[in-house]
mmCIF file of C-alpha atoms in Angstrom:
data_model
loop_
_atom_site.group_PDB
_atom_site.id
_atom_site.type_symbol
_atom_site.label_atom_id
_atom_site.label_comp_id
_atom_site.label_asym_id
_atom_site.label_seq_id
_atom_site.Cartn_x
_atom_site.Cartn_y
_atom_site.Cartn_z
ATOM 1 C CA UNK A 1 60.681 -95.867 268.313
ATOM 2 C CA UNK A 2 64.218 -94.295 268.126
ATOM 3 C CA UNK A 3 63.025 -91.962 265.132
ATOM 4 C CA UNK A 4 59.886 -91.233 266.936
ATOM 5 C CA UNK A 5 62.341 -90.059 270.156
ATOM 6 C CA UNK A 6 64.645 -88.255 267.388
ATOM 7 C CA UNK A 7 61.597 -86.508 265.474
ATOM 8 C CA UNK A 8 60.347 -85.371 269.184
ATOM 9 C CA UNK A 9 63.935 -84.138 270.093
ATOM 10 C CA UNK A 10 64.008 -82.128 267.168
ATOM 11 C CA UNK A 11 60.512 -80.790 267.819
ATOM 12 C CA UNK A 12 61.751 -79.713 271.064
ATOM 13 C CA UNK A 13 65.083 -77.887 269.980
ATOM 14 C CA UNK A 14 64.650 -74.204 269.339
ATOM 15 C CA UNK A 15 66.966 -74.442 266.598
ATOM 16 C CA UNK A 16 65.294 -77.217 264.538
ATOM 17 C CA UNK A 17 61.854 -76.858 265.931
ATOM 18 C CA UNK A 18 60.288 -74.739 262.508
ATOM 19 C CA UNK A 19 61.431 -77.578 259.849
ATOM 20 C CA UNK A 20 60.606 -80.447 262.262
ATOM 21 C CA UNK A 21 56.959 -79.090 262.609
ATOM 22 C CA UNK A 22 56.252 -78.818 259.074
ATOM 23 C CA UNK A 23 57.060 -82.160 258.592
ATOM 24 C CA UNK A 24 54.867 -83.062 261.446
ATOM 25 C CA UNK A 25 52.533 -81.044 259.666
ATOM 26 C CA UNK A 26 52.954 -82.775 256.504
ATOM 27 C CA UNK A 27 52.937 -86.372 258.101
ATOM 28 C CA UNK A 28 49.764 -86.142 260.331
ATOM 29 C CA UNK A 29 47.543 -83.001 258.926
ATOM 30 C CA UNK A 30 45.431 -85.542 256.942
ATOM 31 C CA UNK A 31 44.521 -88.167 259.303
ATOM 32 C CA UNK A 32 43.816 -85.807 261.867
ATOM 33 C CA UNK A 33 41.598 -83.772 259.668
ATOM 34 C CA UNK A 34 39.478 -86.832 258.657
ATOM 35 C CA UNK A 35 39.415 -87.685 262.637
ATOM 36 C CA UNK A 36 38.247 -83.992 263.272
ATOM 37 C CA UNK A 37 35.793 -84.220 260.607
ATOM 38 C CA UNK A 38 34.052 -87.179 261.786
ATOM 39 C CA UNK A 39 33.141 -85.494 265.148
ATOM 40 C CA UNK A 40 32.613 -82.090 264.156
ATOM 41 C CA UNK A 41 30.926 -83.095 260.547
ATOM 42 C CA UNK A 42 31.761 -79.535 258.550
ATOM 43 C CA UNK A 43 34.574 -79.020 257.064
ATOM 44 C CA UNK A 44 34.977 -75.675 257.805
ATOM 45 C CA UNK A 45 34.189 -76.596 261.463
ATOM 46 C CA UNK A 46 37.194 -79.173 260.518
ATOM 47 C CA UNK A 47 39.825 -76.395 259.331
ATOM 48 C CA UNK A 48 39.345 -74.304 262.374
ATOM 49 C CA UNK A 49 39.861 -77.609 265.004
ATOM 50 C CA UNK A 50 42.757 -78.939 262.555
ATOM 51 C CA UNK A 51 44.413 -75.315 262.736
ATOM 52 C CA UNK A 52 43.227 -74.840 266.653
ATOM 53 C CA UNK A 53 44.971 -78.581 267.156
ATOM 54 C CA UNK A 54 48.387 -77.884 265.402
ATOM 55 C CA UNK A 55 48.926 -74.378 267.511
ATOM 56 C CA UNK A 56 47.767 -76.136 270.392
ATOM 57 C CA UNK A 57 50.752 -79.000 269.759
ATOM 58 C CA UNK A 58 52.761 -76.277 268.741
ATOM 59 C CA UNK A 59 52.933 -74.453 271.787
ATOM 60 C CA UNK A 60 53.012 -77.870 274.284
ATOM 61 C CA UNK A 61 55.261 -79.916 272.258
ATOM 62 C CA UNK A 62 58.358 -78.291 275.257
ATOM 63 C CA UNK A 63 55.877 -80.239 277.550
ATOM 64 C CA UNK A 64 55.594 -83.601 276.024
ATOM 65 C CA UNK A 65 57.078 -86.332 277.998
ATOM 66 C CA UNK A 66 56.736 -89.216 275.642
ATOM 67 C CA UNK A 67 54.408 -91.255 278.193
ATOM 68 C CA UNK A 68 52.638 -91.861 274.420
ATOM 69 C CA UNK A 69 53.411 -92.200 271.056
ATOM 70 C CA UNK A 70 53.378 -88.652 269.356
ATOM 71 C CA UNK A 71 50.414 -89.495 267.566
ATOM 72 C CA UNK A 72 48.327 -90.592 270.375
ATOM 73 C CA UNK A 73 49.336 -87.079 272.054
ATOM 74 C CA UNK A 74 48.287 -85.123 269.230
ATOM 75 C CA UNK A 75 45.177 -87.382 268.161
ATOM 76 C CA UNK A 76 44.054 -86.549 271.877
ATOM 77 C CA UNK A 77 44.637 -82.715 271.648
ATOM 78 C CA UNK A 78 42.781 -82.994 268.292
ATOM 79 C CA UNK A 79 39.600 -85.487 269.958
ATOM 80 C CA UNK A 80 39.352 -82.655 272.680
ATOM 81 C CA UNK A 81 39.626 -79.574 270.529
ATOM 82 C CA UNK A 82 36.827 -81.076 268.581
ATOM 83 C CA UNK A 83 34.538 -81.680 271.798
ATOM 84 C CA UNK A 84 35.568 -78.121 272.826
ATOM 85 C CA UNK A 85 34.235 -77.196 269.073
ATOM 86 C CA UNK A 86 31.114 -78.329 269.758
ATOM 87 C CA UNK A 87 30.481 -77.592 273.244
ATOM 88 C CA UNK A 88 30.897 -73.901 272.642
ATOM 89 C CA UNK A 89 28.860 -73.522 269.444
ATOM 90 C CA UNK A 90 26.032 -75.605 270.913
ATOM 91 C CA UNK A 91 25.883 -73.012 274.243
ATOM 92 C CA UNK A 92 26.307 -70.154 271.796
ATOM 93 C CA UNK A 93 23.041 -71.081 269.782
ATOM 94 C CA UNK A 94 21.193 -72.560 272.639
ATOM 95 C CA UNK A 95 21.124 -75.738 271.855
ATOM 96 C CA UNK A 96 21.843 -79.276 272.818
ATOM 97 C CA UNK A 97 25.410 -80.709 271.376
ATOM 98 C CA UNK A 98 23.378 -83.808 270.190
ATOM 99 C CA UNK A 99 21.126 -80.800 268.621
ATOM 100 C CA UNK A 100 24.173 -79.441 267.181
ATOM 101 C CA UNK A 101 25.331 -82.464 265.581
ATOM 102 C CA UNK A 102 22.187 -83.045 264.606
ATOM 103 C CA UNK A 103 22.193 -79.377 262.165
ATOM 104 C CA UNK A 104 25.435 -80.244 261.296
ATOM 105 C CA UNK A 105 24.656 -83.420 259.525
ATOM 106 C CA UNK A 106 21.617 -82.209 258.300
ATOM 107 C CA UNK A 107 23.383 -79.486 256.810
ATOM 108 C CA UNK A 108 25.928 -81.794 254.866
ATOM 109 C CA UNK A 109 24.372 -82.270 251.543
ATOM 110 C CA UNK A 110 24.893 -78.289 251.417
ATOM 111 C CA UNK A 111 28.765 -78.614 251.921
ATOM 112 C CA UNK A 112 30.691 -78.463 248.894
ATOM 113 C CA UNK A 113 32.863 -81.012 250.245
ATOM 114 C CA UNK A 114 30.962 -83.776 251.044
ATOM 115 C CA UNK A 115 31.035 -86.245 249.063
ATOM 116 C CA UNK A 116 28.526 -88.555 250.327
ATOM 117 C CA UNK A 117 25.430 -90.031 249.448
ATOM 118 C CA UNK A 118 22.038 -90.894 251.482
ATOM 119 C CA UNK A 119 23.296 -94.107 253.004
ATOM 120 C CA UNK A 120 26.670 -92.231 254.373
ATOM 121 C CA UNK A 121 24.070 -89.587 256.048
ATOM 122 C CA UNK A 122 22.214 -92.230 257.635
ATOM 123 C CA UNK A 123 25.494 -93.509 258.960
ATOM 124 C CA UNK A 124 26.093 -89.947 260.196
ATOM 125 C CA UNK A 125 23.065 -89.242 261.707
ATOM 126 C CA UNK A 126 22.807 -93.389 263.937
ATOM 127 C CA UNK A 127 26.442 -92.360 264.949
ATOM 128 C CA UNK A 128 25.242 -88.847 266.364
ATOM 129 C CA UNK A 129 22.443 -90.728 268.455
ATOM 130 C CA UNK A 130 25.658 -92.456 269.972
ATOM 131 C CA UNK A 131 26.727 -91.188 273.590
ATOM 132 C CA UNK A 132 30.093 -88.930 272.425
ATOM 133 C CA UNK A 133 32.198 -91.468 273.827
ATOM 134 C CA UNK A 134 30.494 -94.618 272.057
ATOM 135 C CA UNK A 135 30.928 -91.932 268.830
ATOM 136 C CA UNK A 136 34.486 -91.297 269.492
ATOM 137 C CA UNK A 137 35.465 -95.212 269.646
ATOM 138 C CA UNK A 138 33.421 -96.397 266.944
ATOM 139 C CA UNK A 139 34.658 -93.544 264.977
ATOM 140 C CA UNK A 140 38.275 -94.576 265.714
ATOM 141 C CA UNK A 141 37.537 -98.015 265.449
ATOM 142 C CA UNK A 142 35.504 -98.651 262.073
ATOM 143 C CA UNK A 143 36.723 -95.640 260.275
ATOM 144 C CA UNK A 144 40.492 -94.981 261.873
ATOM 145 C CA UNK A 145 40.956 -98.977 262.099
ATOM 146 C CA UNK A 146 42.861 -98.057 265.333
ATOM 147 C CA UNK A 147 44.213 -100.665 267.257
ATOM 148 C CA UNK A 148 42.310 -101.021 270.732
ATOM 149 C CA UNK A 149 45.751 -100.418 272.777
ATOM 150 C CA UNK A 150 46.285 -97.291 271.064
ATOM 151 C CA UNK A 151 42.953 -96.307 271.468
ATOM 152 C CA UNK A 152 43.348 -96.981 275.108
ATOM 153 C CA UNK A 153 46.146 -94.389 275.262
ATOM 154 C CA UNK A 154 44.250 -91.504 273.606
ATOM 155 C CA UNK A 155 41.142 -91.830 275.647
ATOM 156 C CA UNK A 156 43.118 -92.758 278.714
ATOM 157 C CA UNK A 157 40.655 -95.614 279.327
ATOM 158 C CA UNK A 158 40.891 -99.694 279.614
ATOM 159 C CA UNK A 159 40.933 -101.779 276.520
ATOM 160 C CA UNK A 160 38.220 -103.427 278.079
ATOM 161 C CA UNK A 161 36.289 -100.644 278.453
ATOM 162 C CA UNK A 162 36.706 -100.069 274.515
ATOM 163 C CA UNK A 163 35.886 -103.290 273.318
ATOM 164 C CA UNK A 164 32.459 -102.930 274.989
ATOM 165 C CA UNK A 165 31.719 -99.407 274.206
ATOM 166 C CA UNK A 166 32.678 -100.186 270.360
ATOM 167 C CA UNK A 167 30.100 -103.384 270.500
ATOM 168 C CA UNK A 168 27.568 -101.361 272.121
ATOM 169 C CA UNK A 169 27.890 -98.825 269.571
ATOM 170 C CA UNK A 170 27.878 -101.043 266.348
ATOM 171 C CA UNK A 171 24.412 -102.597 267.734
ATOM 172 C CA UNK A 172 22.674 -99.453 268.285
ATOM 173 C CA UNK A 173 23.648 -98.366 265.122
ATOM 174 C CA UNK A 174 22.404 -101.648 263.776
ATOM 175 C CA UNK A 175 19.234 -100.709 265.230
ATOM 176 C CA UNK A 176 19.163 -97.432 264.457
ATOM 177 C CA UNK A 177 19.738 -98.421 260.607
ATOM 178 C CA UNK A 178 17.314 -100.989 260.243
ATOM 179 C CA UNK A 179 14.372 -99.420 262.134
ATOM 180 C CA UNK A 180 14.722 -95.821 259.819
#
C-alpha cells in the first residue's frame, strides 16, 4: 500500500507526473483494454475507450483521494467510458444498446483481431442478453477473476449484491447456452 500511496504522489507532482504516467500506462494499459473489450466487443471501439480512459485519469488523477485502490479508480473510469461508448453510438444509429451489442458481436468474425471461434461467440452473444450490470460482474468475475470486495469498490455496490447478480448471470447464461 505504501508504493501504491508513493506511485499516486508521484502521479500528482507536476514535476514527476509525465514518467509516473507512462509507467501507469505501461502497468495497467492491458488489463484495462481486455476489460474495455469485453463490454464494448471491437477493438477499435476498445482503442478509442482505452485512449478516452487514460486522458480521462490523466486529467483527474489532481482529484484522486485514495478512498480506492488506484486500480479500482481507473477500472471504474474505464467501466463508465465504455457504457458512455455505447450509449452514444446506439442513439446515434437509432438503435437499442442491447441492439448495438448485438451488431457488434455479430460483426466479430469480421475483426482482424478476434481470435475466437463459434463457441466464444455464443458466449458473447448469452452475455449481451445479460442486464449491463449482470454483464459487467460476470465479466469481472469469470474473465477478470476479481475478487468480490474489489468489485464492490468499482461498482460502488454491496458484496452481497454481487454475489447474487454474478449467480443470476451464470444461470441465464446456462440457459441461454443450452437452449441455442
Amino acid at each position: 500500500m505504501t508504493n501504491e500511496l508513493d506511485f499516486i504522489k508521484r502521479l500528482q507532482d507536476s514535476q514527476t507526473k509525465e514518467s509516473a504516467f507512462r509507467e501507469l500506462l505501461q502497468l495497467y494499459k492491458e488489463r484495462l483494454y481486455w476489460h474495455i473489450r469485453k463490454i464494448v466487443i471491437s477493438h477499435d471501439d476498445a482503442d478509442d475507450v482505452l485512449q478516452n480512459t487514460f486522458i480521462k485519469v490523466y486529467r483527474s488523477i489532481d482529484r484522486f483521494k485514495g478512498d480506492s485502490k488506484l486500480f479500482s479508480w481507473m477500472y471504474r473510469i474505464a467501466t463508465n467510458e465504455s457504457i458512455t461508448h455505447i450509449n452514444k453510438n446506439a442513439k446515434r444509429q437509432h438503435i437499442s444498446n442491447e441492439e448495438y451489442q448485438n451488431n457488434a458481436i455479430n460483426n466479430l468474425t469480421a475483426d482482424v483481431y478476434f481470435e475466437g471461434n463459434d463457441i466464444q461467440i455464443k458466449l458473447q452473444k448469452a452475455i449481451a442478453t445479460l442486464p449491463q450490470k449482470q454483464q459487467q460482474v460476470f465479466n469481472m468475475k469469470y474473465f477478470d477473476d476479481l475478487k468480490y470486495k474489489d468489485m464492490a469498490e468499482i461498482l460502488d455496490t454491496s458484496e452481497g449484491a454481487l454475489k447474487a447478480s454474478y449467480h443470476l448471470a451464470v444461470k441465464k447464461i446456462e440457459i441461454y447456452l443450452t437452449s441455442n
